[in-house]
Coordinates of C-alpha atoms and ligand atoms in Angstrom, one line a residue:
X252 CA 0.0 0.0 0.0
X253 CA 2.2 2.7 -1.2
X254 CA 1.5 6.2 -0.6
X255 CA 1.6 8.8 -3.0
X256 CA 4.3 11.3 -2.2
X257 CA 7.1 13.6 -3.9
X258 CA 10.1 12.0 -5.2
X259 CA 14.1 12.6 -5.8
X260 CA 14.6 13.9 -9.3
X261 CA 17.5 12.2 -9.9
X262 CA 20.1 9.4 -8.3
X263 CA 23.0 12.4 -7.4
X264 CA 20.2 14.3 -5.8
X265 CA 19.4 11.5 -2.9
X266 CA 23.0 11.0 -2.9
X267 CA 23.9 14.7 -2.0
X268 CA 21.2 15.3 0.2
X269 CA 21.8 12.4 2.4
X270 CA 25.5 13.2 2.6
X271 CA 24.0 17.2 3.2
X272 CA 22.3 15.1 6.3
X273 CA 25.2 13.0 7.5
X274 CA 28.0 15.6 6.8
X275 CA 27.5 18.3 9.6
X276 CA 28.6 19.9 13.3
X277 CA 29.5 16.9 14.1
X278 CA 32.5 16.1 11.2
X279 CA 34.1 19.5 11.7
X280 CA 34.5 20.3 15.2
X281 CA 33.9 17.1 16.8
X282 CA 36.2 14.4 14.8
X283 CA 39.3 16.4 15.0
X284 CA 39.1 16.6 18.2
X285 CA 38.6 13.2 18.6
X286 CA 41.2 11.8 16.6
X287 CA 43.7 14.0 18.3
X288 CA 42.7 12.1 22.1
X289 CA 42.0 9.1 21.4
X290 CA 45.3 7.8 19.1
X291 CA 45.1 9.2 15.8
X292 CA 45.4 6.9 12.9
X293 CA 44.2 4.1 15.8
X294 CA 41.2 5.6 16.6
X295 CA 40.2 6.2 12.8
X296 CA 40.5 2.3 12.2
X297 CA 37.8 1.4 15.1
X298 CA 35.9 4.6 13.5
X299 CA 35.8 2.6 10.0
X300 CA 35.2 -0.5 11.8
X301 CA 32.0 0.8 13.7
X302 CA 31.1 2.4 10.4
X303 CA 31.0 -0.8 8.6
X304 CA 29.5 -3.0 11.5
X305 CA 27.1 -0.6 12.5
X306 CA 27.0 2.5 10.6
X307 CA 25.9 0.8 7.2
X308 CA 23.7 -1.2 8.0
X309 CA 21.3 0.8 9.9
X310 CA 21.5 3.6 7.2
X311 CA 20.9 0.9 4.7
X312 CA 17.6 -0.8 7.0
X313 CA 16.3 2.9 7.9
X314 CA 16.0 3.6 4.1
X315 CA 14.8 0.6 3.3
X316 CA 11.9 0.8 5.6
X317 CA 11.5 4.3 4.1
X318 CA 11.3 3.1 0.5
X319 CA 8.8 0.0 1.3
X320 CA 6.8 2.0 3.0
X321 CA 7.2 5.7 1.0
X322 CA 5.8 7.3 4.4
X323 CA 6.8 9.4 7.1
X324 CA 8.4 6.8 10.2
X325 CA 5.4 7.4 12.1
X326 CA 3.4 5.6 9.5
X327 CA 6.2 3.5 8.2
X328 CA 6.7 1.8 11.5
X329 CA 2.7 1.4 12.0
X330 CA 2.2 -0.2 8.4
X331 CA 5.6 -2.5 9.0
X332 CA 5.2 -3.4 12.9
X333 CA 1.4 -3.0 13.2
X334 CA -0.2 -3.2 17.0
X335 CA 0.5 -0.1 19.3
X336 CA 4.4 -0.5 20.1
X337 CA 5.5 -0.2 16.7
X338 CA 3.6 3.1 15.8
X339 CA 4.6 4.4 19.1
X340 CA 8.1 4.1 18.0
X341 CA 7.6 5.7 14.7
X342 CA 6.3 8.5 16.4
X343 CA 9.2 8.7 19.0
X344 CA 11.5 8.9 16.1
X345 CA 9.6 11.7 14.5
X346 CA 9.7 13.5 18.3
X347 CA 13.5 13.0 18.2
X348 CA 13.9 14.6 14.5
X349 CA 11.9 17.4 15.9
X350 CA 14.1 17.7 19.7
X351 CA 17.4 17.5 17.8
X352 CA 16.2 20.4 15.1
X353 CA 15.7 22.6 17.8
X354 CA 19.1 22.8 19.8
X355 CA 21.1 21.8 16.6
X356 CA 19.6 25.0 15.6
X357 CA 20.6 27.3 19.1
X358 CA 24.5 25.7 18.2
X359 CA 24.2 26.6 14.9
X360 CA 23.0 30.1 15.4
X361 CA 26.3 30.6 16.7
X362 CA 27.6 29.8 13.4
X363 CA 25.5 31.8 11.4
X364 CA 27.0 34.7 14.6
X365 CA 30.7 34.2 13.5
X366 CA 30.1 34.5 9.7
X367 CA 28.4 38.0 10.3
X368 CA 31.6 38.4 12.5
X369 CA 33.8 37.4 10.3
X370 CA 32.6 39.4 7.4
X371 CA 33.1 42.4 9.8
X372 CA 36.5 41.4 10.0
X373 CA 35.8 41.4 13.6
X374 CA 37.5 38.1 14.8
X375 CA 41.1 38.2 13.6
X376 CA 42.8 40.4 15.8
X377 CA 43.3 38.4 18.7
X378 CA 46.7 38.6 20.0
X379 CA 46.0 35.8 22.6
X380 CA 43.6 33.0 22.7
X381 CA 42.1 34.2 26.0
X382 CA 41.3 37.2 23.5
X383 CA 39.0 35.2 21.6
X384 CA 37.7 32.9 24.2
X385 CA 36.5 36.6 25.9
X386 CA 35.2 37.7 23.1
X387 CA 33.0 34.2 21.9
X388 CA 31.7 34.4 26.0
X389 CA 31.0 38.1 25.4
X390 CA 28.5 37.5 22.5
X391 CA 27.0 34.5 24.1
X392 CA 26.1 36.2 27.3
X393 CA 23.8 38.4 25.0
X394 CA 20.2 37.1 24.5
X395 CA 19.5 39.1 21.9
X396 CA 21.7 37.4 20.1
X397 CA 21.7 33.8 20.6
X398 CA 17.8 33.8 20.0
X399 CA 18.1 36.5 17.3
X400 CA 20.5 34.0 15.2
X401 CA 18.5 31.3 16.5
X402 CA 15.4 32.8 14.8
X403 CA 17.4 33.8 11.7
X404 CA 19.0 30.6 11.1
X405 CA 15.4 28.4 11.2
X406 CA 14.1 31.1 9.2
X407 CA 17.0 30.2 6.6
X408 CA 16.3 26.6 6.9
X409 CA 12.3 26.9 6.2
X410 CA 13.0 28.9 2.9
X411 CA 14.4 26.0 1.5
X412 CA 12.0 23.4 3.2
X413 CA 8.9 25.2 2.2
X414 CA 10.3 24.5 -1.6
X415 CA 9.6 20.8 -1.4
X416 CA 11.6 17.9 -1.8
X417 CA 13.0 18.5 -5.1
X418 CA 12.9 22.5 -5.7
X419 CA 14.1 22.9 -1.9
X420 CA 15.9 19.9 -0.5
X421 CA 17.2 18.8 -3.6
X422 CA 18.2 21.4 -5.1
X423 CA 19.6 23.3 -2.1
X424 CA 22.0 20.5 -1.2
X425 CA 23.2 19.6 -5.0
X426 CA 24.4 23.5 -5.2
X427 CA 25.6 23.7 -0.9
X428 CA 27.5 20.1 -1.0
X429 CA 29.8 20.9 -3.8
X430 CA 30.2 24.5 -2.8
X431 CA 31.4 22.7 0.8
X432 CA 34.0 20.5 -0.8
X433 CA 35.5 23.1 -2.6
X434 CA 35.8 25.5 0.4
X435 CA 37.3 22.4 2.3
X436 CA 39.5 21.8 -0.3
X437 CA 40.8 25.5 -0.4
X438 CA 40.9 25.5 3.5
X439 CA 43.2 21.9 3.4
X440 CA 45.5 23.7 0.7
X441 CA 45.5 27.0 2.6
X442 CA 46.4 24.7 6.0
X443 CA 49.3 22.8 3.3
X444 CA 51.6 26.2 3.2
X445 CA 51.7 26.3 6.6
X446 CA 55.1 26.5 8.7
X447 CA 54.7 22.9 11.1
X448 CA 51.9 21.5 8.7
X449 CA 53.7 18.4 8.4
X450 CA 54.5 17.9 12.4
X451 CA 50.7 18.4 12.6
X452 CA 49.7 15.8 10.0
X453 CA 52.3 13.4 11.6
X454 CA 50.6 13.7 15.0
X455 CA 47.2 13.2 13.8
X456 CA 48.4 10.3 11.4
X457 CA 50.7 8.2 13.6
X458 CA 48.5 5.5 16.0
X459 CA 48.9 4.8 19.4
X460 CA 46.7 2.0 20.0
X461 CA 47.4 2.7 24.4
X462 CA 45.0 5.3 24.9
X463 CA 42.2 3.1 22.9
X464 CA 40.3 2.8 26.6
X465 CA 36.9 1.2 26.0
X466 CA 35.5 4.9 26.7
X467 CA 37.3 5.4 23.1
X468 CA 35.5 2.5 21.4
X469 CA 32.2 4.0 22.8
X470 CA 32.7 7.5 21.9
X471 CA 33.6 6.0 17.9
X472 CA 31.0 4.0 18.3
X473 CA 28.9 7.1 19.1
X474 CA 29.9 9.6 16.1
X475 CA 29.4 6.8 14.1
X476 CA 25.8 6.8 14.9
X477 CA 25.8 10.4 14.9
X478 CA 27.5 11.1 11.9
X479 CA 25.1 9.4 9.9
X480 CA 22.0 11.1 11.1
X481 CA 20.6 7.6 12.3
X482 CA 18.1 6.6 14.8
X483 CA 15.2 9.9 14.2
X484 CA 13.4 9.4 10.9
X485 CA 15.6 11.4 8.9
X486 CA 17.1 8.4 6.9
X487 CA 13.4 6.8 6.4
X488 CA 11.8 10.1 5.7
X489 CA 14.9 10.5 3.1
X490 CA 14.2 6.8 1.8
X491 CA 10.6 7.5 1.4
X492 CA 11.2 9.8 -1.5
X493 CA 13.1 7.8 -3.5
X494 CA 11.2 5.8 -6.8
X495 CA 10.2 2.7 -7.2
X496 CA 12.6 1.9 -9.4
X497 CA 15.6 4.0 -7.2
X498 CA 18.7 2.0 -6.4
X499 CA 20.4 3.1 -3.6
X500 CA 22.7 0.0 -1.5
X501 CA 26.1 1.8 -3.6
X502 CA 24.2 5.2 -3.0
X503 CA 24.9 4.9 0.7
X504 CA 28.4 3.2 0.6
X505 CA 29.1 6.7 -1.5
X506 CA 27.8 8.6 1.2
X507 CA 29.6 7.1 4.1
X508 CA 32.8 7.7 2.0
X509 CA 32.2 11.3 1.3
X510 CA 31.2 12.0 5.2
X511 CA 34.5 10.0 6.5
X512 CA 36.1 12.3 3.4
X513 CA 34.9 15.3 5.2
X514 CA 35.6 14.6 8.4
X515 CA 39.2 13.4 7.9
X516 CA 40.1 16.6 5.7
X517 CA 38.9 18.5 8.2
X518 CA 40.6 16.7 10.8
X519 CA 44.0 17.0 8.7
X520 CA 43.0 21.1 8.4
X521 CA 42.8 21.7 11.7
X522 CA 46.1 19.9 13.1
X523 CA 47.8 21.8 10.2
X524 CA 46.1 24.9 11.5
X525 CA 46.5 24.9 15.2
X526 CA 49.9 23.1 15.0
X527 CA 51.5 26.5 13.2
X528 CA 51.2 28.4 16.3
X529 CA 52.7 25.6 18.8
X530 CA 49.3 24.5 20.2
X531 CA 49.9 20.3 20.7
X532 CA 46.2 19.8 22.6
X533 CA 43.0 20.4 20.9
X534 CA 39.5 21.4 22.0
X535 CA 36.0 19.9 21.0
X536 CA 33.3 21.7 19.6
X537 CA 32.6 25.6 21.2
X538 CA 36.3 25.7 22.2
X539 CA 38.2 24.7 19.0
X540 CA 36.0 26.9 16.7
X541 CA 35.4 29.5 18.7
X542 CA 38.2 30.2 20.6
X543 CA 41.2 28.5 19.3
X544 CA 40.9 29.1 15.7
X545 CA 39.6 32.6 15.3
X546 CA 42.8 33.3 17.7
X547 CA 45.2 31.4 15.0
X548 CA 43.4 32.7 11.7
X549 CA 44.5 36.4 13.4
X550 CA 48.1 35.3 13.4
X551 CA 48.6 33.6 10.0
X552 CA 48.5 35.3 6.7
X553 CA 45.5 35.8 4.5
X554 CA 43.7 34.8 7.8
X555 CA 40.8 36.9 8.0
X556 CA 39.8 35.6 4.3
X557 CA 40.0 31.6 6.2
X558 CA 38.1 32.9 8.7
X559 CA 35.4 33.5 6.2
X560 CA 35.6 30.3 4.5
X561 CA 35.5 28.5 7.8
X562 CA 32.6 29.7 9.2
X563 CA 30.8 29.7 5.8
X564 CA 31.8 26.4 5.4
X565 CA 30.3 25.2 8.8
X566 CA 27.5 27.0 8.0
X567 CA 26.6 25.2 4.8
X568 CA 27.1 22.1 6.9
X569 CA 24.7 23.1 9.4
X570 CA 21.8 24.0 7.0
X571 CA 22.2 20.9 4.9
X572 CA 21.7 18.7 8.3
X573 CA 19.3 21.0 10.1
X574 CA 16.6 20.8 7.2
X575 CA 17.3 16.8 7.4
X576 CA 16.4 16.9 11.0
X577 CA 12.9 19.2 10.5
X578 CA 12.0 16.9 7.3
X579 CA 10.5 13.9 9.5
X580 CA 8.0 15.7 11.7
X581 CA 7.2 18.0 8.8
X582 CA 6.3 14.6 6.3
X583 CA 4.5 13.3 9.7
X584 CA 2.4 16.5 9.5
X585 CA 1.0 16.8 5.8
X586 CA 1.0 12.5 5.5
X587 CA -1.1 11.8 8.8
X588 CA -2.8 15.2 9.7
X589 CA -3.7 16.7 6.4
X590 CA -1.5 19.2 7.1
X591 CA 0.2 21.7 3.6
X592 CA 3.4 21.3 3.1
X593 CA 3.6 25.7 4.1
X594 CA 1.9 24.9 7.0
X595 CA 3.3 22.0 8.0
X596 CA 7.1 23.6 7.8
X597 CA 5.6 26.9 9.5
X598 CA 4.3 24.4 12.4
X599 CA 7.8 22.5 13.0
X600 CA 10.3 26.1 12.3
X601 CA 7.7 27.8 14.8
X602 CA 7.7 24.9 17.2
X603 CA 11.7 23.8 16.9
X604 CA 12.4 27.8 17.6
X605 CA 9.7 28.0 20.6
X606 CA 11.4 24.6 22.1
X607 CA 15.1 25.9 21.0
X608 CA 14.4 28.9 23.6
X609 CA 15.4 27.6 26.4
X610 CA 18.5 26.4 24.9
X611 CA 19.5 29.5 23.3
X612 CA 19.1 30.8 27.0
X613 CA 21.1 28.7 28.8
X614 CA 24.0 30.8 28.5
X615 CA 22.7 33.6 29.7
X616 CA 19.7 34.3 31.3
X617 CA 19.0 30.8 32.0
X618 CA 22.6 30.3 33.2
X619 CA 22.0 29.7 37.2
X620 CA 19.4 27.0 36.2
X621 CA 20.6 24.0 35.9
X622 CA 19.3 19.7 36.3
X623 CA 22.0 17.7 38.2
X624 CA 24.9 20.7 37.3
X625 CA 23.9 20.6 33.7
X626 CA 22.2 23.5 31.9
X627 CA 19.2 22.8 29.5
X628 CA 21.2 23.0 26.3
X629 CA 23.4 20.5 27.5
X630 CA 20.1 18.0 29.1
X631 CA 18.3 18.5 25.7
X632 CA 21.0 17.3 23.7
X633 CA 22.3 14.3 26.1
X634 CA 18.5 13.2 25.6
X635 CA 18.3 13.3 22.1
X636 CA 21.9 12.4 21.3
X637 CA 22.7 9.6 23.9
X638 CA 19.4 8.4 24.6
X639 CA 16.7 9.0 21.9
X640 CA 19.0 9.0 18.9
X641 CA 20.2 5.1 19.9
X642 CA 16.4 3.7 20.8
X643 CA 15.4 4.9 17.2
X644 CA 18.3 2.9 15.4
X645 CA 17.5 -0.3 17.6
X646 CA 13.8 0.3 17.0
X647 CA 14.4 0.4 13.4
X648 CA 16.5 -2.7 13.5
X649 CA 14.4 -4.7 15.5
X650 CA 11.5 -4.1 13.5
X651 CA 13.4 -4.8 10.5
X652 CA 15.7 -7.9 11.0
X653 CA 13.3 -10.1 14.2
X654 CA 9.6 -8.2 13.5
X655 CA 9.3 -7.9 9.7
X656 CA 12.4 -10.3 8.9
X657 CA 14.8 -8.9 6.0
X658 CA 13.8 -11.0 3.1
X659 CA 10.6 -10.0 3.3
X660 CA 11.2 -6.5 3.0
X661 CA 13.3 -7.2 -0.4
X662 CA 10.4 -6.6 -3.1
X663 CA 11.3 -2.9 -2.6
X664 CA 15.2 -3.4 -4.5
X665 CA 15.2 -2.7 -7.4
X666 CA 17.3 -5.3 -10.2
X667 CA 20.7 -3.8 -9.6
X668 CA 20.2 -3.4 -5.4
X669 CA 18.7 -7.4 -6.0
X670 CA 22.1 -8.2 -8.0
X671 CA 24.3 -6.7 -5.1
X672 CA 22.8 -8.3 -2.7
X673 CA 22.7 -11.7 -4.8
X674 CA 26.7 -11.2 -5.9
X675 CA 28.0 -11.2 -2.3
X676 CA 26.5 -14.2 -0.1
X677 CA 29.5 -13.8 2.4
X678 CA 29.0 -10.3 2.4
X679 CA 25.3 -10.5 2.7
X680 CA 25.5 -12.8 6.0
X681 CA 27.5 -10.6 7.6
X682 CA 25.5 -8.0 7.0
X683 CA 22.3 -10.1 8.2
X684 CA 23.9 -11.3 11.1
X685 CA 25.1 -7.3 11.9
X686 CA 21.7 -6.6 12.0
X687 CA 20.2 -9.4 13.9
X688 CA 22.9 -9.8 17.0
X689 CA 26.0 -7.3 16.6
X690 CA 23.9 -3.9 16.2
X691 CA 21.6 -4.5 18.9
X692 CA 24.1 -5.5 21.6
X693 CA 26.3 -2.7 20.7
X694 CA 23.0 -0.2 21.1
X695 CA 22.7 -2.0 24.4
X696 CA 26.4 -1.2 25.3
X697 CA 26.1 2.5 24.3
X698 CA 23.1 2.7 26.7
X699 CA 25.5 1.3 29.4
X700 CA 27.8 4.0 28.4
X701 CA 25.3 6.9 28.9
X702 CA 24.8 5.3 32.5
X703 CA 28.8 5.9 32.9
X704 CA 29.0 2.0 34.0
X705 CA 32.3 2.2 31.4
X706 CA 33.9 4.7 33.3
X707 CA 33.3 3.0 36.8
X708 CA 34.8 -0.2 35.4
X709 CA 37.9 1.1 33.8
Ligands
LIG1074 N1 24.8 14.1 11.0 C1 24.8 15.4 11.6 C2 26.2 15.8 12.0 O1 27.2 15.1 11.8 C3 24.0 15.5 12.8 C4 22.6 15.2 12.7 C5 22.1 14.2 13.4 C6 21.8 15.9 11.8 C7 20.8 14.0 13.4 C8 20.5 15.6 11.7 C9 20.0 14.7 12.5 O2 26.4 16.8 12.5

């Protein structure tokens, strides 16, 4: 019972606007910093490991249940799992689309922040790093102008959602992908003339397999989840547009190569970068992008024009995964309430920015409040990263390789996806046996994670 719905114009357009969704905050200031603490070249092995073990095969089972289906996960999971659990999970996957759009969005406000800065030329004259660090902690103590950006970014995000899947998703990402790359790859070459490049590229490169703790295996095991945009309807929403007659098993393997592309250039940018000026430990996320980098593009030359590129080039990544998180609940809305696809994007921008509030105030106004020592930005986004995001991939697996059972799903390939999966019988039992025992234990071992049981062991 297929439902009628918009589809991909064409087999590069699903491919670039899944890799819009996979490639985003997390790739640029997340991996490097990763790779940098946990071994280098060691930790990117178990990275490729966990993306081939766990990665894959969810992305390929979440858009497989999208394309049987062609509905939003709500009503995917409810025509695939039937009874009351199965559409319950549907719609918790929608939900967690829905919670991550709205603090991704606060995060990447602060983006959208640095490029106005940046075009001001007013963050490359730092003489220190404390410089910079005041100046980042300045702005965000404003609430003017983390909500303002807040507001501003969403509203950037709905222009190209209220297009539709091919004239705004589609479209957006085939001209914002390629525009990325090329500002990566002038970044990388920028990073190349730097004095020290090559002691920063032998650090990152050279693996020490001791500090691969089991807190390191989770934490790869982790961005590999969250890389891919896994486990809240984006992938199924995503899968739902493709064609009857759409391949898409080598459309995915292209994707995970052009994310793990992404995130290892950057990785390789930023040791260049930050090695120039003697700095030997990196930060993640607010500290690395907002503090130690704008402090180094004010030393080097032709800095303030990097600085530019950088934050537009975060920007784009931003946008291309924000709209991949708003997508679900907005299908959700126009398939199973009726809803227009204007007012249906009005609904989730409005609703992401009202829920995105309290985040964008937890800096500031909202700073003295705070659950077990943790603000609301940072309880939002534990929830939906570490808990929600992980229940959603093993619902969808569950549902998939015990509930439905994979063969049965299979009528959806087309000949070439049929071939693949034909050619490769060793391949194919791993793959089946991934989904059925190795990807649900591992979800089980993340959730022991999140309860820090890891951490008290070792
Ligand atoms: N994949 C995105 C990133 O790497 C994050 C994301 C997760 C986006 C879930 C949308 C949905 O930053």
């Amino acid at each position: 019972m297929a439902n009628e719905r918009p589809t991909w114009g064409s087999k590069i357009g699903f491919i670039l606007a899944v890799s819009g969704s996979a490639i985003g905050l997390a790739n640029i200031w997340r991996f490097p910093y990763l790779l940098g603490n946990y071994g280098g070249a060691a930790f990117f092995f178990i990275y490729l490991l966990f993306l081939f073990l766990l990665s894959f095969p969810i992305l390929l089972t979440e858009i497989i249940i999208g394309k049987k289906t062609r509905a939003n996960p709500s009503l995917a999971f409810k025509q695939l799992g039937g009874g009351v659990f199965w559409p319950t999970m549907g719609k918790i996957s929608v939900l967690t689309g829905f919670i991550i759009s709205s603090f991704y969005s606060v995060v990447a406000a602060w983006i959208v922040g640095y490029v106005v800065e940046a075009l001001k030329m007013g963050i490359t004259s730092f003489q220190h790093s404390q410089e910079a660090a005041n100046h980042f902690s300045q702005l965000i103590q404003n609430p003017y102008w983390t909500v303002g950006y807040h507001f501003v970014f969403l509203v950037l995000c709905r222009l190209i959602l209220l297009l539709g899947v091919r004239k705004g998703i589609e479209k957006w990402n085939e001209i914002l992908i390629p525009l990325l790359f090329i500002i990566l790859v002038a970044i990388v070459a920028k990073a190349l003339t730097l004095e020290d490049a090559g002691t920063g590229l032998r650090f990152l490169l050279s693996p020490d397999w001791s500090v691969l703790t089991p807190v390191a295996f989770m934490t790869a095991l982790g961005q590999a989840f969250f890389t891919l945009s896994l486990g809240q309807g984006t992938m199924v929403t995503y899968g739902s547009y493709l064609d009857e007659k759409a391949s898409f098993i080598k459309s995915c393997g292209l994707v995970i190569l052009m994310d793990t592309m992404v995130s290892f250039l950057m990785a390789c940018a930023v040791f260049m970068i930050v090695f120039s000026e003697d700095v030997t430990t990196i930060s993640s996320g607010p500290g690395l992008i907002f503090n130690t980098l704008p402090w180094i593009f004010s030393q080097i030359p032709g800095g303030s024009i990097v600085a530019i590129l950088f934050f537009v080039l975060v920007l784009l990544a931003a946008i291309t995964s924000q709209i991949s998180a708003m997508e679900p609940p907005i299908a959700y809305l126009i398939d199973e309430k009726g809803f227009s696809r204007r007012w249906a994007t009005f609904t989730v921008t409005f609703g992401a920015f009202a829920l995105g509030i309290p985040s964008a105030l937890s800096l500031n106004l909202l700073a003295g409040h705070t659950i077990y020592g943790a603000n609301f930005l940072d309880c939002i986004s534990f929830l939906g990263t570490n808990i929600l995001i992980p229940l959603g991939g093993l619902g969808a697996v569950i549902l998939v390789a015990w509930k439905v059972e994979f063969h049965k799903m299979m009528d959806c390939f087309s000949e070439e996806d049929k071939q693949i999966y034909l050619r490769y019988p060793k391949l194919t039992s791993i793959f089946l046996f991934c989904l059925k025992y190795v990807i649900p234990i591992l979800i089980v071992l993340i959730f022991l994670n999140v309860l820090g049981v890891f951490k008290l062991l070792f």
